[in-house]
Amino acid sequence: MGIPAATTDDAFTLSRLDIDGHSFFGINGGVANSDDAARTLQKLAAELGHKGPTFQLLRHAEGDVLLQGFNRGNGQGKSATLYVDNLFVCQGCKSGLNNMRRLLGLEKLTVIDRAGNVLVWPR
């Protein structure tokens, strides 16, 4: 992403989601990450018979950009790539990424961290 990471602490993690020719940018604790949004997604997931995204994911940079993509409705049947400027994607985010992928309607989600690790859903 061209942004130097000062630390492995995820307090200042930034992210970018590329989907269908659009880019969204997120940060830990970003504006999109409200408790209301989290409750809305949990309710929607339950209505669809899915497990909802974790609250930790929704408060991190990864959740911030995915929520922005969800709010714009850009995901249905598409593939997306999520870049994270931290050295790793935390376990809390990993456990919620596939659930969020399903809510966005994404066919495929690829996540690349600063160390070059690649995670792909569905697996």
mmCIF file of C-alpha atoms in Angstrom:
data_model
loop_
_atom_site.group_PDB
_atom_site.id
_atom_site.type_symbol
_atom_site.label_atom_id
_atom_site.label_comp_id
_atom_site.label_asym_id
_atom_site.label_seq_id
_atom_site.Cartn_x
_atom_site.Cartn_y
_atom_site.Cartn_z
ATOM 1 C CA MET A 1 0.000 0.000 0.000
ATOM 2 C CA GLY A 2 3.070 2.255 0.143
ATOM 3 C CA ILE A 3 2.460 3.150 3.789
ATOM 4 C CA PRO A 4 5.253 2.306 6.228
ATOM 5 C CA ALA A 5 4.145 0.312 9.260
ATOM 6 C CA ALA A 6 5.859 1.637 12.364
ATOM 7 C CA THR A 7 5.106 -1.377 14.529
ATOM 8 C CA THR A 8 3.563 -4.833 14.565
ATOM 9 C CA ASP A 9 0.937 -3.476 16.993
ATOM 10 C CA ASP A 10 -2.376 -3.418 15.140
ATOM 11 C CA ALA A 11 -3.583 -0.161 16.764
ATOM 12 C CA PHE A 12 -2.785 1.758 13.583
ATOM 13 C CA THR A 13 -3.391 -0.895 10.943
ATOM 14 C CA LEU A 14 -4.529 0.366 7.542
ATOM 15 C CA SER A 15 -6.178 -1.617 4.772
ATOM 16 C CA ARG A 16 -7.342 -1.346 1.182
ATOM 17 C CA LEU A 17 -10.072 -3.351 -0.521
ATOM 18 C CA ASP A 18 -10.088 -3.566 -4.315
ATOM 19 C CA ILE A 19 -13.385 -4.751 -5.719
ATOM 20 C CA ASP A 20 -14.957 -4.294 -9.132
ATOM 21 C CA GLY A 21 -12.697 -1.356 -10.062
ATOM 22 C CA HIS A 22 -13.292 0.460 -6.767
ATOM 23 C CA SER A 23 -10.881 0.881 -3.856
ATOM 24 C CA PHE A 24 -11.904 1.408 -0.250
ATOM 25 C CA PHE A 25 -9.518 2.400 2.526
ATOM 26 C CA GLY A 26 -9.851 1.489 6.193
ATOM 27 C CA ILE A 27 -8.225 1.943 9.561
ATOM 28 C CA ASN A 28 -8.646 0.279 12.941
ATOM 29 C CA GLY A 29 -11.580 1.901 14.698
ATOM 30 C CA GLY A 30 -12.646 3.627 11.463
ATOM 31 C CA VAL A 31 -15.910 5.524 11.114
ATOM 32 C CA ALA A 32 -17.628 2.563 9.439
ATOM 33 C CA ASN A 33 -17.004 0.443 12.538
ATOM 34 C CA SER A 34 -19.877 1.410 14.802
ATOM 35 C CA ASP A 35 -21.716 -0.848 17.210
ATOM 36 C CA ASP A 36 -24.915 -0.170 15.224
ATOM 37 C CA ALA A 37 -23.296 -1.456 12.034
ATOM 38 C CA ALA A 38 -22.056 -4.548 13.842
ATOM 39 C CA ARG A 39 -25.520 -5.309 15.214
ATOM 40 C CA THR A 40 -27.097 -4.766 11.787
ATOM 41 C CA LEU A 41 -24.655 -7.210 10.165
ATOM 42 C CA GLN A 42 -25.178 -9.791 12.899
ATOM 43 C CA LYS A 43 -28.952 -9.545 12.403
ATOM 44 C CA LEU A 44 -28.651 -9.827 8.609
ATOM 45 C CA ALA A 45 -26.373 -12.839 8.937
ATOM 46 C CA ALA A 46 -28.877 -14.545 11.229
ATOM 47 C CA GLU A 47 -31.715 -13.840 8.784
ATOM 48 C CA LEU A 48 -29.655 -15.387 5.975
ATOM 49 C CA GLY A 49 -28.721 -18.387 8.100
ATOM 50 C CA HIS A 50 -25.039 -17.400 8.179
ATOM 51 C CA LYS A 51 -22.702 -16.876 11.040
ATOM 52 C CA GLY A 52 -22.029 -13.150 11.332
ATOM 53 C CA PRO A 53 -18.634 -11.464 11.267
ATOM 54 C CA THR A 54 -16.831 -11.168 14.585
ATOM 55 C CA PHE A 55 -17.064 -7.865 16.456
ATOM 56 C CA GLN A 56 -13.258 -7.788 16.507
ATOM 57 C CA LEU A 57 -13.160 -7.927 12.710
ATOM 58 C CA LEU A 58 -15.649 -5.089 12.443
ATOM 59 C CA ARG A 59 -13.502 -2.886 14.698
ATOM 60 C CA HIS A 60 -10.306 -3.533 12.734
ATOM 61 C CA ALA A 61 -9.097 -2.078 9.442
ATOM 62 C CA GLU A 62 -10.110 -5.236 7.571
ATOM 63 C CA GLY A 63 -13.688 -4.931 8.779
ATOM 64 C CA ASP A 64 -13.733 -1.193 8.097
ATOM 65 C CA VAL A 65 -13.127 -1.651 4.355
ATOM 66 C CA LEU A 66 -15.332 -4.721 4.065
ATOM 67 C CA LEU A 67 -18.166 -2.821 5.711
ATOM 68 C CA GLN A 68 -17.655 0.048 3.268
ATOM 69 C CA GLY A 69 -17.855 -2.433 0.382
ATOM 70 C CA PHE A 70 -20.996 -3.935 1.902
ATOM 71 C CA ASN A 71 -22.592 -0.503 2.280
ATOM 72 C CA ARG A 72 -21.874 0.268 -1.391
ATOM 73 C CA GLY A 73 -23.225 -3.083 -2.571
ATOM 74 C CA ASN A 74 -20.218 -3.793 -4.785
ATOM 75 C CA GLY A 75 -19.652 -7.466 -4.006
ATOM 76 C CA GLN A 76 -22.321 -9.683 -5.499
ATOM 77 C CA GLY A 77 -20.658 -12.513 -7.439
ATOM 78 C CA LYS A 78 -17.301 -10.756 -7.653
ATOM 79 C CA SER A 79 -13.780 -11.348 -6.400
ATOM 80 C CA ALA A 80 -11.973 -8.884 -4.132
ATOM 81 C CA THR A 81 -8.461 -8.366 -2.819
ATOM 82 C CA LEU A 82 -7.849 -6.984 0.648
ATOM 83 C CA TYR A 83 -4.406 -5.565 1.492
ATOM 84 C CA VAL A 84 -3.371 -5.127 5.136
ATOM 85 C CA ASP A 85 -0.302 -3.079 6.114
ATOM 86 C CA ASN A 86 0.352 -5.060 9.296
ATOM 87 C CA LEU A 87 2.771 -7.986 9.319
ATOM 88 C CA PHE A 88 -0.086 -10.400 9.872
ATOM 89 C CA VAL A 89 -3.866 -10.646 9.975
ATOM 90 C CA CYS A 90 -4.931 -11.253 13.577
ATOM 91 C CA GLN A 91 -6.803 -14.435 14.509
ATOM 92 C CA GLY A 92 -9.971 -12.481 15.339
ATOM 93 C CA CYS A 93 -10.091 -11.102 11.817
ATOM 94 C CA LYS A 94 -9.193 -14.424 10.187
ATOM 95 C CA SER A 95 -12.106 -16.103 11.918
ATOM 96 C CA GLY A 96 -14.607 -13.539 10.599
ATOM 97 C CA LEU A 97 -13.374 -12.889 7.059
ATOM 98 C CA ASN A 98 -15.220 -15.737 5.359
ATOM 99 C CA ASN A 99 -18.467 -14.795 7.106
ATOM 100 C CA MET A 100 -18.083 -11.209 5.908
ATOM 101 C CA ARG A 101 -17.243 -12.471 2.390
ATOM 102 C CA ARG A 102 -20.558 -14.304 2.293
ATOM 103 C CA LEU A 103 -22.499 -11.250 3.509
ATOM 104 C CA LEU A 104 -20.954 -9.135 0.739
ATOM 105 C CA GLY A 105 -21.888 -11.827 -1.791
ATOM 106 C CA LEU A 106 -18.252 -12.170 -2.839
ATOM 107 C CA GLU A 107 -17.354 -15.263 -4.794
ATOM 108 C CA LYS A 108 -13.712 -15.027 -3.675
ATOM 109 C CA LEU A 109 -11.760 -12.958 -1.134
ATOM 110 C CA THR A 110 -7.963 -12.800 -1.222
ATOM 111 C CA VAL A 111 -6.160 -11.190 1.720
ATOM 112 C CA ILE A 112 -2.504 -10.150 1.498
ATOM 113 C CA ASP A 113 -0.609 -8.901 4.546
ATOM 114 C CA ARG A 114 2.597 -6.817 4.701
ATOM 115 C CA ALA A 115 4.750 -9.947 5.044
ATOM 116 C CA GLY A 116 3.331 -11.266 1.757
ATOM 117 C CA ASN A 117 1.207 -13.996 3.338
ATOM 118 C CA VAL A 118 -1.839 -14.777 1.195
ATOM 119 C CA LEU A 119 -5.144 -16.045 2.545
ATOM 120 C CA VAL A 120 -7.957 -17.018 0.186
ATOM 121 C CA TRP A 121 -11.656 -17.712 0.867
ATOM 122 C CA PRO A 122 -13.346 -19.946 0.116
ATOM 123 C CA ARG A 123 -10.552 -22.370 0.945
#
